[in-house]
Amino acid sequence: MSARFTPVALPLEGPVLLERRRFSDDRGYLTRLFDPLDLAAFGWDGPVMQVNETGTLKAGIVRGMHFQHPPHAEIKLVTCTAGRILDVAVDVRRGSPTFLRHVAVELSADNARSLLIPRGFAHGFQALTDDVRLVYVHSASHQPDAEAGLHPEDPALGIAWPLAVHGLSPRDLAHPPITSDFAGVAA
Ligand SMILES: Cc1cn([C@H]2C[C@H](O)[C@@H](COP(=O)(O)OP(=O)(O)O[C@H]3O[C@H](C)C(=O)[C@H](O)[C@H]3O)O2)c(=O)[nH]c1=O
């Protein structure tokens, strides 16, 4: 049997773009969204502590760029189950040779791709269509006191959002600009 998750090459070490196998028949399809045994090969080395869904109403809305500080740093597996997004992971690992560099990939209900985001990366996305739905598998619980974020339009990140950015939450609007003091997070 061919693999249920096939990696797609990315220009940045760390995040893993996975193509999920679809078992199709006359009724439609089945695809496995998560499997810790399969995903261990791609760096999933924690428990499943939470599974979240977000719905985003309008194209152009951006959520992010979020991460949690250690010891609550988390691995995330992000899957788009409705619509289409540009999904972005930013390297915030202290001392990383690719510190503050990012990878941006298109996830959609149709392309059967998921992005596995390791600890030490900030995550965000832009809805490219209305009515986007995402499913997140988290290896750590939500810890508001450990939450942190970067402004998705921070020039230090250089993220080329395809659509005009709008709909940022008050929390995301308030992320401070990146200065030379920002050393990232310990692994
Ligand atoms: C993450 C989380 C949030 N919440 C509460 C906290 C707020 O009252 C409300 C919305 O949270 P927030 O504005 O942080 O959600 P988003 O901005 O959509 O963040 C999401 O999108 C970005 C791109 C991500 O990477 C986050 O992991 C993901 O949670 O849900 C919970 O109750 N449990 C949770 O696990």
XYZ file of N, CA and C and ligand atoms in Angstrom:
596
model
N 0.878 -1.199 0.000
C 0.000 0.000 0.000
C 0.905 1.236 0.000
N 0.547 2.216 -0.865
C 1.397 3.428 -0.911
C 1.164 4.224 0.366
N 2.102 5.115 0.628
C 2.070 5.865 1.892
C 0.801 6.689 2.005
N 0.339 6.857 3.234
C -0.840 7.703 3.471
C -0.457 9.181 3.481
N 0.823 9.475 3.817
C 1.297 10.867 3.841
C 2.602 10.903 3.052
N 2.649 11.711 1.988
C 3.853 11.831 1.156
C 4.406 13.241 1.271
N 5.682 13.367 1.691
C 6.253 14.717 1.846
C 6.491 15.388 0.501
N 6.265 16.697 0.484
C 6.530 17.529 -0.708
C 7.657 18.479 -0.329
N 8.704 18.552 -1.131
C 9.907 19.329 -0.774
C 9.568 20.804 -0.504
N 10.226 21.354 0.534
C 10.076 22.766 0.883
C 11.459 23.391 0.960
N 11.546 24.703 0.729
C 12.854 25.375 0.724
C 13.375 25.725 2.115
N 12.667 25.242 3.175
C 13.082 25.591 4.538
C 13.058 24.316 5.399
N 14.139 24.087 6.115
C 14.204 22.905 7.005
C 13.287 23.139 8.201
N 12.501 22.105 8.519
C 11.620 22.214 9.688
C 10.188 21.847 9.350
N 9.434 22.767 8.745
C 8.047 22.435 8.376
C 8.022 21.338 7.315
N 6.963 20.526 7.338
C 6.833 19.432 6.359
C 5.466 19.556 5.691
N 5.476 19.698 4.367
C 4.228 19.732 3.587
C 3.907 18.292 3.203
N 2.718 17.857 3.582
C 2.347 16.458 3.373
C 1.153 16.355 2.433
N 1.272 15.476 1.476
C 0.154 15.168 0.575
C -0.547 13.936 1.154
N -1.845 14.073 1.410
C -2.576 12.961 2.015
C -3.186 12.086 0.934
N -3.049 10.800 1.094
C -3.646 9.880 0.127
C -5.160 9.897 0.286
N -5.865 9.881 -0.845
C -7.322 9.805 -0.808
C -7.760 8.437 -1.325
N -8.619 7.787 -0.553
C -9.195 6.520 -0.994
C -10.546 6.862 -1.610
N -10.587 6.855 -2.935
C -11.801 7.293 -3.647
C -12.590 6.095 -4.171
N -13.923 6.300 -4.188
C -14.790 5.326 -4.851
C -16.015 6.082 -5.369
N -17.009 5.345 -5.806
C -18.167 6.006 -6.433
C -18.890 6.928 -5.466
N -18.675 6.682 -4.138
C -19.398 7.522 -3.148
C -18.686 8.845 -2.907
N -17.354 8.851 -3.158
C -16.552 10.022 -2.822
C -15.172 9.581 -2.376
N -14.725 10.048 -1.169
C -13.371 9.673 -0.751
C -13.270 9.576 0.765
N -12.192 8.929 1.205
C -11.779 8.976 2.614
C -10.311 9.363 2.652
N -9.944 10.278 3.529
C -8.528 10.602 3.716
C -8.250 10.664 5.204
N -7.089 10.138 5.600
C -6.732 10.155 7.020
C -6.120 11.509 7.326
N -6.650 12.219 8.293
C -6.143 13.571 8.594
C -4.941 13.527 9.529
N -4.877 12.503 10.379
C -3.798 12.448 11.360
C -3.539 11.005 11.757
N -2.248 10.674 11.939
C -1.888 9.338 12.435
C -0.510 9.463 13.069
N -0.422 9.375 14.404
C 0.867 9.629 15.064
C 1.958 8.667 14.610
N 1.572 7.446 14.254
C 2.587 6.468 13.810
C 3.153 6.875 12.449
N 2.257 7.257 11.525
C 2.738 7.693 10.208
C 3.536 8.991 10.321
N 3.040 9.905 11.191
C 3.629 11.256 11.219
C 4.902 11.326 12.045
N 5.192 10.261 12.818
C 6.468 10.230 13.582
C 7.647 10.378 12.630
N 7.497 9.832 11.428
C 8.595 9.903 10.438
C 8.853 11.333 9.987
N 7.865 12.215 10.229
C 8.001 13.610 9.771
C 8.170 14.572 10.948
N 8.413 13.989 12.140
C 8.741 14.832 13.282
C 7.669 14.959 14.337
N 6.511 14.305 14.160
C 5.510 14.379 15.228
C 5.989 13.497 16.371
N 6.392 14.129 17.498
C 6.941 13.324 18.602
C 6.232 13.633 19.916
N 5.004 14.108 19.831
C 4.286 14.465 21.053
C 2.912 13.828 21.088
N 2.142 14.121 22.157
C 0.774 13.626 22.248
C -0.144 14.484 21.377
N -1.409 14.067 21.300
C -2.431 14.940 20.712
C -3.152 15.575 21.892
N -2.921 16.847 22.103
C -3.513 17.497 23.288
C -4.784 18.256 22.942
N -4.864 18.739 21.689
C -6.073 19.461 21.267
C -6.260 19.303 19.783
N -7.519 19.285 19.367
C -7.867 19.390 17.946
C -8.847 20.553 17.843
N -8.458 21.577 17.083
C -9.279 22.788 16.958
C -9.757 22.947 15.517
N -10.854 23.677 15.364
C -11.299 24.091 14.026
C -11.451 25.606 14.037
N -11.040 26.251 12.946
C -11.401 27.661 12.778
C -12.159 27.805 11.470
N -13.110 28.704 11.488
C -13.838 29.091 10.283
C -13.530 30.555 10.007
N -13.210 30.873 8.781
C -12.878 32.259 8.417
C -13.784 32.686 7.271
N -14.514 33.758 7.513
C -15.657 34.091 6.659
C -15.287 34.686 5.300
N -14.228 35.541 5.288
C -13.978 36.313 4.065
C -12.554 36.147 3.549
N -12.432 36.094 2.227
C -11.100 36.076 1.604
C -10.347 37.331 2.044
N -9.030 37.166 2.266
C -8.205 38.310 2.661
C -7.909 38.355 4.141
N -8.793 37.755 4.947
C -8.568 37.753 6.404
C -7.303 36.951 6.713
N -6.496 37.512 7.627
C -5.264 36.835 8.085
C -5.385 36.573 9.580
N -4.996 35.376 9.987
C -4.850 35.045 11.406
C -3.377 34.688 11.628
N -2.789 35.291 12.658
C -1.384 34.917 12.959
C -0.565 36.139 13.324
N 0.708 35.980 13.488
C 1.524 34.811 13.430
C 1.761 34.321 14.860
N 1.248 33.096 15.142
C 1.180 32.650 16.541
C 2.180 31.541 16.864
N 2.652 31.596 18.117
C 3.437 30.492 18.686
C 3.289 30.529 20.194
N 3.640 29.446 20.840
C 3.638 29.386 22.306
C 5.074 29.197 22.792
N 5.426 29.905 23.869
C 6.775 29.798 24.450
C 6.946 28.449 25.168
N 8.162 27.938 25.174
C 8.446 26.745 25.980
C 8.105 26.997 27.448
N 7.676 26.040 28.231
C 7.582 24.600 27.888
C 6.272 24.228 27.195
N 5.548 25.219 26.690
C 4.266 24.930 26.031
C 4.358 25.030 24.511
N 5.603 25.038 23.990
C 5.768 25.063 22.530
C 5.093 23.821 21.944
N 4.539 23.979 20.748
C 3.716 22.895 20.201
C 4.066 22.595 18.744
N 3.815 21.341 18.392
C 3.803 20.963 16.988
C 2.360 21.142 16.538
N 2.149 21.641 15.326
C 0.789 21.788 14.791
C 0.720 21.076 13.453
N -0.387 20.377 13.230
C -0.681 19.877 11.892
C -1.915 20.633 11.405
N -1.759 21.390 10.336
C -2.825 22.267 9.840
C -3.385 21.686 8.542
N -4.705 21.537 8.499
C -5.389 20.987 7.322
C -6.557 21.897 6.955
N -6.689 22.190 5.669
C -7.805 23.021 5.181
C -8.902 22.090 4.674
N -10.076 22.193 5.272
C -11.167 21.279 4.882
C -12.260 21.982 4.078
N -12.142 23.305 3.938
C -13.080 24.044 3.064
C -12.371 25.295 2.569
N -12.484 25.573 1.284
C -11.861 26.764 0.718
C -10.385 26.559 0.446
N -9.669 27.693 0.439
C -8.249 27.681 0.052
C -7.521 28.754 0.870
N -6.292 28.437 1.332
C -5.514 29.405 2.126
C -4.061 29.429 1.658
N -3.395 30.525 2.023
C -1.926 30.503 1.986
C -1.494 30.300 3.427
N -0.823 29.191 3.690
C -0.406 28.850 5.044
C 1.071 29.170 5.198
N 1.432 29.833 6.318
C 2.807 30.344 6.478
C 3.381 29.911 7.819
N 4.615 29.443 7.783
C 5.337 29.100 9.014
C 6.643 29.894 9.023
N 6.895 30.592 10.147
C 8.086 31.453 10.288
C 9.021 30.833 11.324
N 10.289 30.730 10.973
C 11.292 30.165 11.872
C 11.615 31.186 12.976
N 11.229 30.883 14.218
C 11.557 31.774 15.346
C 12.466 31.063 16.345
N 13.222 30.040 15.837
C 14.107 29.281 16.735
C 15.366 30.099 17.009
N 15.650 30.316 18.275
C 16.837 31.101 18.650
C 18.092 30.447 18.070
N 18.891 31.249 17.360
C 20.160 30.739 16.812
C 20.013 29.980 15.504
N 18.788 29.875 14.988
C 18.603 29.138 13.733
C 19.268 29.865 12.569
N 19.918 29.122 11.677
C 20.520 29.770 10.499
C 19.461 30.355 9.556
N 18.216 29.924 9.746
C 17.123 30.470 8.927
C 16.144 31.280 9.792
N 16.668 31.883 10.852
C 15.842 32.678 11.784
C 15.076 33.763 11.029
N 13.762 33.792 11.280
C 12.794 34.739 10.687
C 12.521 34.484 9.193
N 13.127 33.440 8.632
C 12.707 33.086 7.270
C 11.413 32.285 7.352
N 10.651 32.260 6.263
C 9.363 31.552 6.303
C 9.177 30.705 5.054
N 8.193 29.845 5.172
C 7.731 29.073 4.029
C 6.233 29.335 3.885
N 5.781 29.460 2.641
C 4.356 29.741 2.392
C 3.844 28.713 1.396
N 2.772 28.024 1.762
C 2.238 26.969 0.889
C 0.723 27.112 0.788
N 0.178 26.685 -0.329
C -1.270 26.705 -0.506
C -1.870 25.395 0.007
N -2.819 25.534 0.909
C -3.587 24.376 1.369
C -5.029 24.612 0.936
N -5.707 23.539 0.542
C -7.102 23.699 0.141
C -7.848 22.397 0.394
N -9.179 22.511 0.369
C -9.995 21.294 0.523
C -9.710 20.347 -0.637
N -9.295 20.914 -1.781
C -9.099 20.067 -2.971
C -7.712 19.462 -3.073
N -6.670 20.156 -2.554
C -5.313 19.631 -2.835
C -4.835 18.606 -1.829
N -5.659 18.298 -0.833
C -5.368 17.195 0.114
C -3.979 17.340 0.731
N -3.570 18.576 0.998
C -2.260 18.795 1.613
C -2.436 19.336 3.027
N -1.510 18.959 3.912
C -1.467 19.475 5.282
C -0.058 19.957 5.555
N 0.071 20.928 6.465
C 1.401 21.433 6.821
C 1.688 21.054 8.280
N 2.796 20.333 8.462
C 3.242 19.974 9.810
C 4.254 21.018 10.244
N 3.912 21.747 11.322
C 4.725 22.891 11.767
C 5.392 22.526 13.088
N 6.722 22.441 13.116
C 7.397 22.002 14.345
C 7.385 23.090 15.421
N 7.782 22.726 16.618
C 7.999 23.707 17.674
C 9.030 24.730 17.190
N 8.889 25.961 17.641
C 9.862 26.979 17.247
C 9.500 27.690 15.965
N 8.261 27.482 15.502
C 7.795 28.198 14.315
C 6.498 28.931 14.648
N 6.379 30.140 14.131
C 5.122 30.891 14.255
C 4.253 30.522 13.057
N 2.948 30.452 13.290
C 2.015 30.020 12.237
C 0.973 31.093 11.982
N 0.679 31.255 10.693
C -0.425 32.133 10.314
C -0.898 31.768 8.920
N -2.035 32.329 8.533
C -2.540 32.049 7.191
C -3.429 33.186 6.708
N -3.592 33.229 5.387
C -4.565 34.140 4.785
C -5.610 33.311 4.049
N -6.876 33.631 4.283
C -7.952 32.987 3.514
C -7.886 33.519 2.083
N -7.863 32.615 1.119
C -7.849 33.030 -0.292
C -9.237 32.938 -0.913
N -10.152 32.337 -0.153
C -11.555 32.277 -0.571
C -12.406 32.625 0.654
N -13.695 32.892 0.411
C -14.622 33.024 1.546
C -14.842 31.637 2.154
N -15.341 31.634 3.399
C -15.779 30.380 4.040
C -14.693 29.309 4.078
N -13.561 29.680 4.655
C -12.449 28.746 4.836
C -12.597 28.022 6.167
N -12.292 26.726 6.163
C -12.284 25.994 7.440
C -10.942 25.277 7.587
N -10.371 25.366 8.789
C -9.113 24.683 9.091
C -9.304 23.762 10.279
N -8.602 22.645 10.251
C -8.520 21.748 11.406
C -7.061 21.729 11.845
N -6.849 21.972 13.160
C -5.495 21.977 13.728
C -5.380 20.824 14.713
N -4.310 20.057 14.618
C -3.970 19.091 15.666
C -2.770 19.675 16.415
N -2.904 19.783 17.729
C -1.870 20.436 18.563
C -1.235 19.405 19.492
N 0.076 19.470 19.644
C 0.766 18.544 20.567
C 0.866 19.118 21.975
N 0.351 20.346 22.181
C 0.351 20.952 23.524
C -0.980 21.680 23.708
N -1.364 21.838 24.972
C -2.621 22.536 25.261
C -2.447 24.037 25.072
N -3.578 24.697 24.848
C -3.596 26.155 24.746
C -3.255 26.740 26.110
N -2.182 27.550 26.140
C -1.742 28.189 27.394
C -1.667 29.689 27.135
N -2.757 30.416 27.418
C -2.760 31.858 27.110
C -1.534 32.606 27.629
N -1.027 32.213 28.808
C 0.148 32.921 29.372
C 1.428 32.627 28.590
N 1.410 31.591 27.783
C 2.618 31.237 27.020
C 2.503 31.678 25.564
N 1.348 32.298 25.209
C 1.123 32.703 23.819
C 1.968 33.913 23.449
N 2.408 33.921 22.191
C 3.131 35.092 21.663
C 2.822 35.165 20.173
N 3.196 36.278 19.564
C 2.898 36.429 18.151
C 3.712 37.513 17.491
N 3.758 37.450 16.174
C 4.437 38.454 15.343
C 3.395 39.046 14.406
N 3.565 40.319 14.066
C 2.583 40.959 13.191
C 2.733 40.381 11.774
N 1.649 39.905 11.196
C 1.771 39.254 9.871
C 2.295 40.164 8.759
N 2.196 41.490 9.004
C 2.705 42.415 7.977
C 4.037 43.050 8.384
N 4.690 42.469 9.394
C 5.977 43.014 9.835
C 6.988 42.941 8.691
N 7.584 44.090 8.312
C 8.547 44.076 7.196
C 9.711 43.107 7.428
N 10.015 42.826 8.701
C 11.139 41.908 8.991
C 10.821 40.482 8.543
N 9.550 40.187 8.317
C 9.151 38.840 7.883
C 9.063 38.751 6.365
N 8.638 39.860 5.732
C 8.561 39.869 4.266
C 7.594 38.852 3.688
N 6.476 38.654 4.347
C 5.474 37.693 3.833
C 4.657 38.388 2.751
N 4.645 37.799 1.557
C 3.900 38.374 0.425
C 2.491 37.788 0.427
N 1.599 38.397 1.193
C 0.209 37.924 1.235
C -0.424 38.190 -0.126
N -1.064 37.215 -0.736
C -1.599 37.397 -2.103
C -2.717 38.428 -2.199
N -3.499 38.575 -1.117
C -4.630 39.507 -1.128
C -4.377 40.620 -0.117
N -5.076 41.702 -0.274
C -4.978 42.799 0.704
C -5.375 42.232 2.070
N -4.528 42.494 3.083
C -4.771 41.930 4.417
C -5.865 42.727 5.110
N -6.827 42.005 5.684
C -7.834 42.704 6.507
C -8.352 41.730 7.560
N -9.144 42.284 8.503
C -9.810 41.433 9.498
C -8.906 40.941 10.598
N -7.735 41.597 10.792
C -6.853 41.138 11.879
C -7.562 41.309 13.219
N -7.379 40.345 14.114
C -7.963 40.456 15.462
C -7.217 41.545 16.228
N -7.858 42.108 17.274
C -7.138 43.104 18.091
C -5.805 42.555 18.603
N -5.816 41.254 18.946
C -4.550 40.649 19.435
C -3.484 40.672 18.343
N -3.885 40.335 17.117
C -2.885 40.270 16.043
C -2.430 41.674 15.627
N -3.360 42.629 15.674
C -2.989 44.021 15.367
C -1.956 44.537 16.370
N -2.008 43.989 17.586
C -1.181 44.533 18.687
C 0.198 43.876 18.794
N 0.497 42.878 17.925
C 1.828 42.252 18.026
C 2.889 43.332 17.797
N 3.893 43.400 18.682
C 4.913 44.458 18.545
C 5.816 44.202 17.332
N 6.345 45.274 16.736
C 7.280 45.082 15.617
C 8.529 44.330 16.070
N 9.109 43.565 15.160
C 10.333 42.818 15.460
C 11.509 43.798 15.495
N 12.250 43.764 16.627
C 13.452 44.605 16.733
C 14.657 43.691 16.916
N 15.823 44.276 16.983
C 17.054 43.475 17.155
C 17.042 42.740 18.500
N 16.175 43.188 19.415
C 16.087 42.509 20.729
C 15.390 41.155 20.623
N 14.636 40.952 19.535
C 13.879 39.702 19.440
C 14.831 38.573 19.044
N 15.121 37.699 20.021
C 16.110 36.636 19.767
C 15.441 35.296 19.457
N 14.113 35.314 19.463
C 13.424 34.055 19.174
C 13.243 33.224 20.425
N 12.863 31.963 20.206
C 12.559 31.106 21.356
C 13.561 29.955 21.443
N 13.800 29.543 22.677
C 14.730 28.424 22.880
C 14.075 27.148 22.329
N 14.889 26.263 21.797
C 14.328 25.021 21.229
C 13.694 24.184 22.322
C -5.906 28.639 20.202
C -7.080 28.633 21.136
C -7.833 29.756 21.350
N -8.884 29.696 22.214
C -9.695 30.897 22.390
C -8.908 32.142 22.735
C -9.735 33.235 22.103
O -10.728 33.652 22.994
C -10.411 32.568 20.914
C -9.739 32.885 19.597
O -8.361 32.663 19.800
P -7.357 33.317 18.794
O -7.829 34.695 18.423
O -5.957 33.151 19.346
O -7.510 32.360 17.542
P -6.832 32.563 16.134
O -6.289 33.926 15.963
O -7.804 32.065 15.167
O -5.597 31.560 16.190
C -5.675 30.425 15.356
O -5.080 30.715 14.143
C -3.654 30.864 14.187
C -3.184 30.977 12.768
C -2.982 29.752 14.914
O -1.934 29.211 14.531
C -3.598 29.384 16.186
O -3.081 28.121 16.675
C -5.088 29.247 16.035
O -5.671 29.080 17.272
O -10.315 31.156 21.151
C -9.210 28.554 22.884
O -10.183 28.547 23.676
N -8.476 27.431 22.693
C -7.416 27.419 21.844
O -6.780 26.369 21.700
